[in-house]
Structures are given as structure tokens and as C-alpha cells.
Tab-separated table of C-alpha atoms in Angstrom:
chain	number	residue	atom	x	y	z
A	1	MET	CA	-24.555	16.996	-2.594
A	2	ILE	CA	-20.912	16.025	-2.216
A	3	LEU	CA	-19.354	14.688	1.219
A	4	PRO	CA	-15.841	15.928	1.866
A	5	ALA	CA	-13.244	13.354	0.711
A	6	SER	CA	-10.866	14.356	3.429
A	7	ARG	CA	-10.512	16.616	6.490
A	8	SER	CA	-7.827	18.741	7.662
A	9	ARG	CA	-6.706	16.326	10.291
A	10	ARG	CA	-5.745	14.025	7.662
A	11	THR	CA	-2.913	16.176	6.240
A	12	PRO	CA	-0.193	14.981	8.553
A	13	ALA	CA	-0.747	11.251	7.680
A	14	ALA	CA	-0.816	12.375	3.908
A	15	ALA	CA	2.357	14.316	4.449
A	16	THR	CA	3.833	11.274	6.030
A	17	VAL	CA	3.114	8.942	2.967
A	18	ALA	CA	4.632	11.740	0.724
A	19	ALA	CA	7.728	11.869	2.949
A	20	VAL	CA	8.681	8.311	3.040
A	21	VAL	CA	8.540	8.096	-0.740
A	22	ALA	CA	11.902	9.515	-0.938
A	23	GLY	CA	13.131	6.298	0.888
A	24	LEU	CA	11.151	3.980	-1.373
A	25	ALA	CA	13.691	3.516	-4.058
A	26	LEU	CA	16.006	1.838	-1.669
A	27	THR	CA	13.315	-0.254	-0.245
A	28	LEU	CA	12.235	-1.689	-3.644
A	29	SER	CA	15.701	-2.278	-4.831
A	30	ALA	CA	16.968	-3.700	-1.682
A	31	CYS	CA	14.197	-6.133	-0.816
A	32	SER	CA	12.053	-6.864	-3.922
A	33	PRO	CA	13.841	-9.070	-6.680
A	34	SER	CA	10.908	-8.975	-9.050
A	35	GLY	CA	9.877	-5.221	-8.868
A	36	SER	CA	6.413	-5.725	-9.887
A	37	GLU	CA	4.602	-2.666	-11.153
A	38	ALA	CA	1.390	-3.319	-9.285
A	39	GLY	CA	-0.566	-5.708	-7.210
A	40	PRO	CA	-4.140	-6.006	-5.840
A	41	GLY	CA	-4.889	-2.547	-4.604
A	42	GLY	CA	-1.948	-0.950	-6.261
A	43	ALA	CA	-1.700	0.570	-9.579
A	44	ALA	CA	-3.222	-2.456	-11.373
A	45	SER	CA	-6.470	-1.797	-9.873
A	46	SER	CA	-6.697	1.948	-9.226
A	47	GLY	CA	-4.524	3.645	-11.466
A	48	ALA	CA	-2.668	5.331	-8.593
A	49	ALA	CA	0.910	4.800	-7.482
A	50	SER	CA	1.684	1.974	-5.397
A	51	SER	CA	4.900	0.469	-4.133
A	52	GLY	CA	4.128	-2.951	-2.960
A	53	ALA	CA	1.734	-5.658	-3.170
A	54	THR	CA	-1.009	-5.976	-0.698
A	55	ALA	CA	-2.080	-9.024	1.544
A	56	GLY	CA	-3.006	-11.969	-0.576
A	57	SER	CA	-0.964	-10.734	-3.702
A	58	PRO	CA	0.996	-13.518	-5.360
A	59	THR	CA	4.017	-11.341	-6.148
A	60	PRO	CA	7.163	-13.490	-6.797
A	61	GLY	CA	10.333	-13.252	-5.258
A	62	ALA	CA	9.465	-13.180	-1.569
A	63	THR	CA	12.352	-14.080	0.424
A	64	PRO	CA	13.151	-14.812	4.216
A	65	THR	CA	14.641	-12.283	6.393
A	66	SER	CA	18.045	-11.146	5.213
A	67	PRO	CA	21.105	-10.858	7.260
A	68	LEU	CA	21.185	-7.189	6.757
A	69	ASP	CA	17.811	-6.738	8.515
A	70	ALA	CA	19.304	-6.690	12.104
A	71	TYR	CA	21.150	-3.589	10.958
A	72	LEU	CA	18.885	-1.983	8.463
A	73	GLY	CA	15.267	-3.288	9.320
A	74	ALA	CA	14.940	-4.411	13.039
A	75	GLY	CA	13.876	-1.312	15.130
A	76	GLY	CA	15.483	0.934	12.857
A	77	GLY	CA	12.605	2.363	10.739
A	78	PHE	CA	10.822	5.724	11.159
A	79	SER	CA	7.370	4.428	12.522
A	80	SER	CA	5.358	7.695	12.230
A	81	GLY	CA	3.414	6.303	9.153
A	82	VAL	CA	2.163	3.389	11.212
A	83	SER	CA	1.423	5.839	14.079
A	84	ASP	CA	-0.634	8.138	11.776
A	85	ASP	CA	-2.416	4.973	10.323
A	86	THR	CA	-3.466	3.966	13.664
A	87	ARG	CA	-4.480	7.549	14.655
A	88	GLU	CA	-6.727	8.142	11.616
A	89	ARG	CA	-8.423	4.695	12.057
A	90	LYS	CA	-9.119	5.449	15.822
A	91	THR	CA	-10.383	8.918	14.993
A	92	GLU	CA	-12.674	7.533	12.230
A	93	GLU	CA	-14.138	4.970	14.802
A	94	ALA	CA	-14.514	7.748	17.423
A	95	ILE	CA	-16.665	9.818	14.929
A	96	ALA	CA	-18.831	6.906	14.416
A	97	ARG	CA	-19.442	6.201	18.040
A	98	CYS	CA	-20.172	9.721	18.768
A	99	MET	CA	-22.725	10.010	15.802
A	100	ALA	CA	-24.278	6.763	16.999
A	101	ARG	CA	-24.787	8.429	20.413
A	102	GLN	CA	-26.680	11.048	18.668
A	103	GLY	CA	-28.911	8.697	16.737
A	104	PHE	CA	-27.104	8.874	13.321
A	105	GLU	CA	-25.199	6.046	11.356
A	106	TYR	CA	-21.680	7.029	10.211
A	107	ILE	CA	-19.529	4.733	8.309
A	108	PRO	CA	-15.773	4.999	9.124
A	109	ASP	CA	-13.599	5.657	6.160
A	110	PRO	CA	-10.808	3.077	6.005
A	111	ILE	CA	-7.220	4.028	5.833
A	112	SER	CA	-5.921	4.372	2.214
A	113	PHE	CA	-2.333	3.328	2.878
A	114	THR	CA	-0.276	1.107	5.293
A	115	VAL	CA	3.284	2.188	5.880
A	116	LYS	CA	5.666	-0.266	7.317
A	117	PRO	CA	9.403	-0.106	8.184
A	118	GLY	CA	11.731	-1.264	5.628
A	119	PRO	CA	15.486	-1.896	5.014
A	120	GLY	CA	17.814	0.879	5.562
A	121	GLY	CA	15.259	2.749	7.640
A	122	SER	CA	13.095	3.430	4.560
A	123	GLN	CA	9.404	2.547	4.507
A	124	ILE	CA	7.179	0.026	2.440
A	125	ILE	CA	3.940	1.760	1.207
A	126	SER	CA	1.098	-0.380	0.226
A	127	GLN	CA	-2.261	0.834	-1.061
A	128	ASN	CA	-5.060	-0.879	0.905
A	129	ASN	CA	-8.026	-2.526	-0.970
A	130	PRO	CA	-10.546	-4.470	0.548
A	131	THR	CA	-11.761	-5.954	-2.711
A	132	PHE	CA	-9.403	-8.871	-2.596
A	133	PRO	CA	-9.585	-11.318	0.349
A	134	ASP	CA	-6.239	-12.195	2.072
A	135	LEU	CA	-5.159	-15.584	0.463
A	136	PRO	CA	-2.029	-17.512	0.110
A	137	PRO	CA	-0.219	-16.701	-3.169
A	138	ASP	CA	-1.380	-19.974	-4.861
A	139	GLN	CA	-4.887	-19.671	-3.868
A	140	PHE	CA	-4.788	-16.130	-4.957
A	141	ALA	CA	-3.528	-16.886	-8.330
A	142	ALA	CA	-6.075	-19.354	-8.847
A	143	ARG	CA	-8.763	-16.981	-8.072
A	144	TYR	CA	-7.582	-13.545	-9.224
A	145	GLY	CA	-4.527	-14.217	-11.292
A	146	TYR	CA	-2.360	-11.089	-10.572
A	147	GLY	CA	-5.386	-9.058	-9.598
A	148	ILE	CA	-5.307	-6.876	-12.761
A	149	SER	CA	-8.188	-7.742	-15.185
A	150	THR	CA	-10.025	-9.599	-12.193
A	151	VAL	CA	-10.738	-6.572	-10.304
A	152	PRO	CA	-14.518	-6.336	-9.719
A	153	ASP	CA	-16.592	-3.639	-11.554
A	154	PRO	CA	-15.852	-0.460	-9.713
A	155	SER	CA	-19.505	0.730	-10.334
A	156	LYS	CA	-20.753	-2.096	-8.062
A	157	GLN	CA	-18.465	-1.204	-5.182
A	158	LYS	CA	-19.181	1.510	-2.723
A	159	ASP	CA	-16.769	3.089	-0.603
A	160	PRO	CA	-17.592	4.598	2.897
A	161	LEU	CA	-17.923	8.055	1.657
A	162	GLU	CA	-20.590	6.780	-0.946
A	163	ARG	CA	-22.322	4.925	1.683
A	164	ASN	CA	-22.465	7.687	4.023
A	165	GLN	CA	-23.754	10.069	1.223
A	166	GLU	CA	-26.600	7.672	0.560
A	167	ILE	CA	-27.530	7.672	4.176
A	168	VAL	CA	-27.654	11.458	4.165
A	169	GLU	CA	-29.662	11.643	0.878
A	170	LYS	CA	-32.628	9.693	2.243
A	171	MET	CA	-32.973	12.208	5.167
A	172	GLY	CA	-35.376	15.079	5.306
A	173	VAL	CA	-33.892	18.742	5.196
A	174	SER	CA	-34.280	18.962	9.135
A	175	GLU	CA	-32.655	15.675	9.677
A	176	ARG	CA	-29.829	16.248	7.398
A	177	VAL	CA	-29.149	19.515	8.995
A	178	ALA	CA	-29.201	17.959	12.434
A	179	TYR	CA	-26.790	15.332	11.061
A	180	TYR	CA	-24.209	17.722	9.695
A	181	GLN	CA	-24.468	19.859	12.918
A	182	ALA	CA	-23.610	16.796	14.783
A	183	LEU	CA	-20.843	15.757	12.835
A	184	TYR	CA	-19.174	19.353	12.298
A	185	GLY	CA	-20.890	21.564	14.626
A	186	THR	CA	-23.736	23.997	14.735
A	187	SER	CA	-21.787	26.651	12.761
A	188	ILE	CA	-21.421	24.529	9.788
A	189	GLN	CA	-22.626	26.349	6.493
A	190	LEU	CA	-25.518	24.537	4.874
A	191	ASP	CA	-27.477	25.427	1.900
A	192	SER	CA	-31.482	25.548	1.887
A	193	GLN	CA	-31.629	21.895	1.415
A	194	GLY	CA	-29.413	21.105	4.245
A	195	ASP	CA	-26.515	19.993	2.046
A	196	LEU	CA	-22.840	20.948	2.579
A	197	THR	CA	-21.442	23.891	1.019
A	198	ASN	CA	-17.879	24.502	-0.365
A	199	SER	CA	-16.697	25.494	2.977
A	200	ILE	CA	-16.250	22.843	5.549
A	201	SER	CA	-14.842	23.158	9.062
A	202	SER	CA	-15.646	21.553	12.333
A	203	SER	CA	-16.064	22.998	15.816
A	204	ASP	CA	-14.472	21.550	18.912
A	205	ASP	CA	-17.978	20.385	20.233
A	206	SER	CA	-18.679	18.481	17.121
A	207	CYS	CA	-18.003	14.638	16.468
A	208	ASP	CA	-15.401	15.393	14.053
A	209	GLY	CA	-13.740	18.010	16.461
A	210	ARG	CA	-13.890	15.878	19.582
A	211	ALA	CA	-12.525	12.886	17.656
A	212	ALA	CA	-9.604	15.114	16.327
A	213	ALA	CA	-8.858	16.091	20.030
A	214	GLU	CA	-8.979	12.689	21.415
A	215	PHE	CA	-6.386	11.568	18.752
A	216	PRO	CA	-4.298	14.642	18.182
A	217	ASP	CA	-1.532	14.840	15.562
A	218	ASP	CA	1.963	14.637	17.089
A	219	PRO	CA	3.944	17.608	16.062
A	220	ALA	CA	7.068	15.782	17.327
A	221	GLU	CA	6.952	13.464	14.542
A	222	GLN	CA	7.966	16.052	11.914
A	223	SER	CA	10.995	16.769	14.063
A	224	GLN	CA	11.778	13.149	14.312
A	225	GLU	CA	11.506	12.617	10.799
A	226	LYS	CA	14.025	15.290	10.006
A	227	LYS	CA	16.651	13.712	12.352
A	228	VAL	CA	15.786	10.368	10.683
A	229	ASP	CA	16.644	11.803	7.023
A	230	ARG	CA	19.867	13.503	8.551
A	231	VAL	CA	20.936	10.042	9.452
A	232	ARG	CA	20.196	8.485	6.036
A	233	THR	CA	21.970	11.372	4.441
A	234	SER	CA	25.012	10.764	6.575
A	235	TYR	CA	24.959	7.300	5.562
A	236	LYS	CA	24.297	7.698	1.888
A	237	SER	CA	27.342	5.844	0.700
A	238	LEU	CA	26.550	2.982	3.216
A	239	LEU	CA	22.822	2.659	1.840
A	240	ASP	CA	23.867	3.082	-1.723
A	241	GLN	CA	26.000	-0.040	-1.554
A	242	VAL	CA	22.900	-1.954	0.213
A	243	SER	CA	20.943	-0.834	-2.719
A	244	ALA	CA	23.315	-2.098	-5.218
A	245	LEU	CA	23.447	-5.426	-3.546
A	246	ASN	CA	19.987	-6.332	-5.097
A	247	ASP	CA	21.644	-6.049	-8.523
A	248	GLN	CA	24.730	-8.186	-7.421
A	249	GLU	CA	22.300	-10.644	-6.347
A	250	LEU	CA	20.279	-10.805	-9.529
A	251	ALA	CA	23.647	-10.997	-11.460
A	252	ASP	CA	24.822	-14.161	-9.652
A	253	PRO	CA	25.171	-16.988	-12.032
A	254	ARG	CA	23.125	-19.325	-9.536
A	255	VAL	CA	20.008	-16.818	-9.999
A	256	ARG	CA	20.672	-16.506	-13.768
A	257	ALA	CA	20.332	-20.165	-14.072
A	258	ALA	CA	17.251	-20.147	-11.799
A	259	THR	CA	15.711	-17.532	-13.966
A	260	GLN	CA	16.372	-19.710	-17.098
A	261	SER	CA	14.740	-22.515	-15.515
A	262	TRP	CA	11.717	-20.504	-14.458
A	263	SER	CA	11.380	-19.485	-18.141
A	264	SER	CA	11.733	-23.150	-19.282
A	265	CYS	CA	9.076	-24.084	-16.640
A	266	LEU	CA	6.732	-21.485	-18.077
A	267	ALA	CA	7.139	-22.673	-21.598
A	268	ALA	CA	6.584	-26.231	-20.767
A	269	ALA	CA	3.383	-24.968	-18.977
A	270	GLY	CA	2.073	-23.417	-22.291
A	271	PHE	CA	3.575	-20.012	-21.809
A	272	PRO	CA	6.721	-19.452	-23.824
A	273	GLY	CA	8.957	-16.433	-24.339
A	274	TYR	CA	9.217	-14.949	-20.869
A	275	ALA	CA	12.747	-14.030	-20.178
A	276	GLN	CA	12.314	-11.372	-17.324
A	277	LEU	CA	10.567	-12.343	-14.028
A	278	ASP	CA	8.057	-9.604	-14.264
A	279	ALA	CA	7.316	-10.139	-17.852
A	280	PRO	CA	4.317	-12.219	-17.365
A	281	ARG	CA	2.487	-9.718	-15.007
A	282	GLN	CA	3.526	-6.804	-17.513
A	283	SER	CA	2.065	-8.745	-20.608
A	284	ILE	CA	-1.229	-9.008	-18.609
A	285	MET	CA	-1.076	-5.389	-17.619
A	286	ALA	CA	-0.446	-4.243	-21.300
A	287	LYS	CA	-3.240	-6.545	-22.575
A	288	ALA	CA	-5.567	-5.146	-19.876
A	289	ARG	CA	-4.973	-1.365	-20.454
A	290	ALA	CA	-5.413	-2.062	-24.175
A	291	LEU	CA	-8.901	-3.420	-23.403
A	292	MET	CA	-10.025	-1.466	-20.456
A	293	GLY	CA	-8.106	1.725	-20.612
A	294	HIS	CA	-5.207	2.965	-18.530
A	295	ASP	CA	-7.476	2.845	-15.272
A	296	LEU	CA	-8.608	-0.649	-15.811
A	297	ASP	CA	-12.421	0.216	-15.907
A	298	PRO	CA	-14.303	-2.669	-17.250
A	299	THR	CA	-17.471	-0.901	-17.679
A	300	GLY	CA	-18.696	-1.242	-21.265
A	301	VAL	CA	-16.023	-3.687	-22.279
A	302	ASP	CA	-17.031	-6.606	-24.459
A	303	PRO	CA	-17.701	-9.371	-21.718
A	304	THR	CA	-16.476	-12.213	-23.950
A	305	ARG	CA	-13.186	-10.446	-24.429
A	306	LEU	CA	-12.884	-9.568	-20.749
A	307	ALA	CA	-13.571	-13.146	-19.813
A	308	ALA	CA	-10.854	-14.299	-22.271
A	309	LEU	CA	-8.314	-11.947	-20.670
A	310	ARG	CA	-9.284	-13.012	-17.114
A	311	ARG	CA	-8.891	-16.727	-18.058
A	312	ARG	CA	-5.279	-15.879	-19.613
A	313	GLU	CA	-4.520	-13.915	-16.531
A	314	ILE	CA	-5.275	-16.582	-14.186
A	315	SER	CA	-3.728	-19.431	-16.207
A	316	LEU	CA	-0.421	-17.519	-16.468
A	317	ALA	CA	-0.460	-16.445	-12.812
A	318	VAL	CA	-0.779	-20.039	-11.672
A	319	ALA	CA	1.886	-21.231	-13.796
A	320	ASP	CA	4.010	-18.287	-12.749
A	321	ASN	CA	3.484	-18.959	-9.080
A	322	SER	CA	4.360	-22.758	-9.325
A	323	CYS	CA	7.470	-22.124	-11.483
A	324	HIS	CA	8.641	-19.384	-9.084
A	325	THR	CA	9.159	-21.802	-6.186
A	326	ALA	CA	12.692	-22.990	-7.277
A	327	TRP	CA	13.831	-19.586	-7.998
A	328	ASP	CA	12.716	-18.094	-4.742
A	329	GLN	CA	14.709	-21.006	-3.019
A	330	THR	CA	17.862	-20.101	-5.138
A	331	PHE	CA	17.498	-16.523	-4.542
A	332	ALA	CA	17.209	-16.929	-0.924
A	333	ILE	CA	20.483	-18.810	-0.764
A	334	VAL	CA	22.368	-16.335	-3.018
A	335	ARG	CA	20.970	-13.502	-0.821
A	336	GLN	CA	22.048	-15.158	2.353
A	337	ASP	CA	25.565	-15.567	1.142
A	338	LEU	CA	26.146	-12.103	-0.529
A	339	GLU	CA	24.521	-10.291	2.328
A	340	THR	CA	26.404	-12.262	4.926
A	341	GLN	CA	29.749	-11.351	3.215
A	342	PHE	CA	28.469	-7.705	3.023
A	343	VAL	CA	27.656	-7.558	6.796
A	344	LYS	CA	31.199	-8.988	7.495
A	345	GLN	CA	32.974	-6.515	5.311
A	346	ASN	CA	30.947	-3.515	6.784
A	347	LEU	CA	30.112	-4.537	10.192
A	348	THR	CA	31.461	-1.474	12.013
A	349	GLU	CA	29.688	0.922	9.979
A	350	LEU	CA	26.401	-1.000	9.951
A	351	LYS	CA	26.443	-1.045	13.780
A	352	SER	CA	27.085	2.646	13.762
A	353	TYR	CA	24.192	3.310	11.460
A	354	ARG	CA	21.801	1.186	13.448
A	355	SER	CA	22.685	3.064	16.503
A	356	ALA	CA	22.265	6.358	14.852
A	357	LEU	CA	18.920	5.675	13.484
A	358	ALA	CA	17.622	3.971	16.543
A	359	ALA	CA	18.586	7.325	18.400
A	360	ALA	CA	16.902	9.396	15.873
A	361	SER	CA	13.855	7.331	15.999
A	362	ARG	CA	13.249	7.624	19.599
């Protein structure tokens, strides 16, 4: 028996995630100095694409609000992704309440992605992963390193779909039929054992159907998204300049000197040879994939070698986090200087872009 991994009402949320990926390159280059490949819950732990670190990740390079945020970030982002995220969560919770009223347990499926407004009207997409607790960067590094080889054994973790499947498998045939009819409606097609077939649909009077009706998808979001995309296209030249600012900031002599100091700090801590900010994380990623495979599955891995890799990862991440403090402070100063200058030089167009984006987002 296989429970469905998704239902039709989830399509708009997935489409939103796909649509905002187009603006992701701008987000990463404009606001992420280190450009790390993955953090907890990202590619490092799941093998799936991820654009940013989740809560608790000790990703270096975090900086305060930039002067550009008043024109590109605050109130300017298209927020349908956040709306879809909230709608899906409420829908799942409504299903659980409905099933409980009929005497059944249903575990709500958590949202896979969080989408937040980013600079330039783009979006920052983070893959959720409840495996790691939300900790300050230094504490996270001391406990999980970069969150790569330290991911718990996936065979010992159960997602809501697996837990719901276990609930149904413990039922007798008649109870299983009643469960699925409550969830999807009396017209649902089941086999002789009361299990789902390949054809899955829900009726309006089912818990699934009622929840979908209670929190319907907003068709106006697609129209709004198109308006926002047209604004971004119209101001492509400006946004390209914003994207290029990150390279200018990293090329600043002050930042280059800070990078050298960061490298020397790591060497003094026992980790020489790192010249690029993301090199420590990438080195752990390479070692982890060599030991555990591309998907970083620890199943069947030599426990002694895995323990050694985890010790290396944590030690390196702790040193990296500590050495990065001075770099972050320098980068924040440089960013403030260069972006303040950019705002002065492009103030009229930035104001125009902010107004156009706000109008399209309404």
C-alpha cells in the first residue's frame, strides 16, 4: 500500500516555487557573499536543490540590512509563495481536524519549502528540514558542523506520509475502507484489502475536499505574478547592476584583506590551505559524498570512518564560524559604503522600480 505523496491542490504551491526560481540568481548574488552549496535541509542532506540555509545553519557571510533593501526588499517582493505556504499548512491542519471528528488519526504533512521576499523583488527559497534544531550559528557548528555528514540516519526518520501509512496498515479492512472514505470520499477506488489504487481523487464532502474548499487556491496570484515579472523585465538593466554589486563588494581591497585574514585564522586553528570562503564547506561536502554517496546516505557506511568525518566537519565548522566574525564585520562596512553610493547614483530609478513593483504586487 502506498499513500499519495501529493494531492492536486498542491500544484499551485509547487508552481510558485518553480516560478520564483527564475529570480533566485539575483537573490543569491545580491545578498549572499559566500554562496554556500547547501546547509541543513538543503542539498547537503537531501540531494535536492536548495537556495539557502535553513534556520540554525551557520552559513558565513550574514550581513545586516543593506541600503538597497528600502528599494528592492521592503514591501517589494511578490508574496504568493508565502501565501501558498500558509494555505497548504492550514489545509493539512483542517484535514487532521476533520479526520479526528470522525475518529481517525491523520498526521499533517509539513510544508517542504519556505519562500521569502528577497532583494529586487526576487524570492529566497529554503527547504524545510525539522531534523536540525534552530540554534545560533556557533552552537549549531559545535553540534552539527555544517549539517552535512552529521545528518541523522534517514532510515530512523519518519515523515508524516510514512506515519500515516503505519496508522492505516494497523487497521482491519473495514476500518481502512472507512478511513479512506472519510479522507477522500465514498467514491474513492480501493482494492479488495481496502488499499488505495492508482486512481486517487477526492469528493467535495470528504475531509480532503472540505479542507481544499475552506482554503482555496487564489487564481489571482498567477495574474499578479505575471505583472511582477513584467516589472522585473522592464528594470532588467537596474537589477543586473544590483546583481553585479556583490562582485564589486567581494573585490574591494578591504574584503580581500579580510579574506586573507580569515584564511590565516583557519590555518592558525589547524586548517591551512583555504583561500575561498566556501572552500571549507565544499571540502567536507566532497569527503562526505566520497564516503556516503551523492545522496549522503549513511546506511552501511563504516561507522569509524563516518565518526572521523563528523569530527573533522564539526572542528572545521567551529573554526570557520569563529574566524568569519571579523570578515563579516568588514564586509558589512564595505557593503554599506558601496550600496549607499549606488543608491545615490540611481535614486530616481530605484524609486520608480519600488513604486512599479509595489503596484504590481497589490
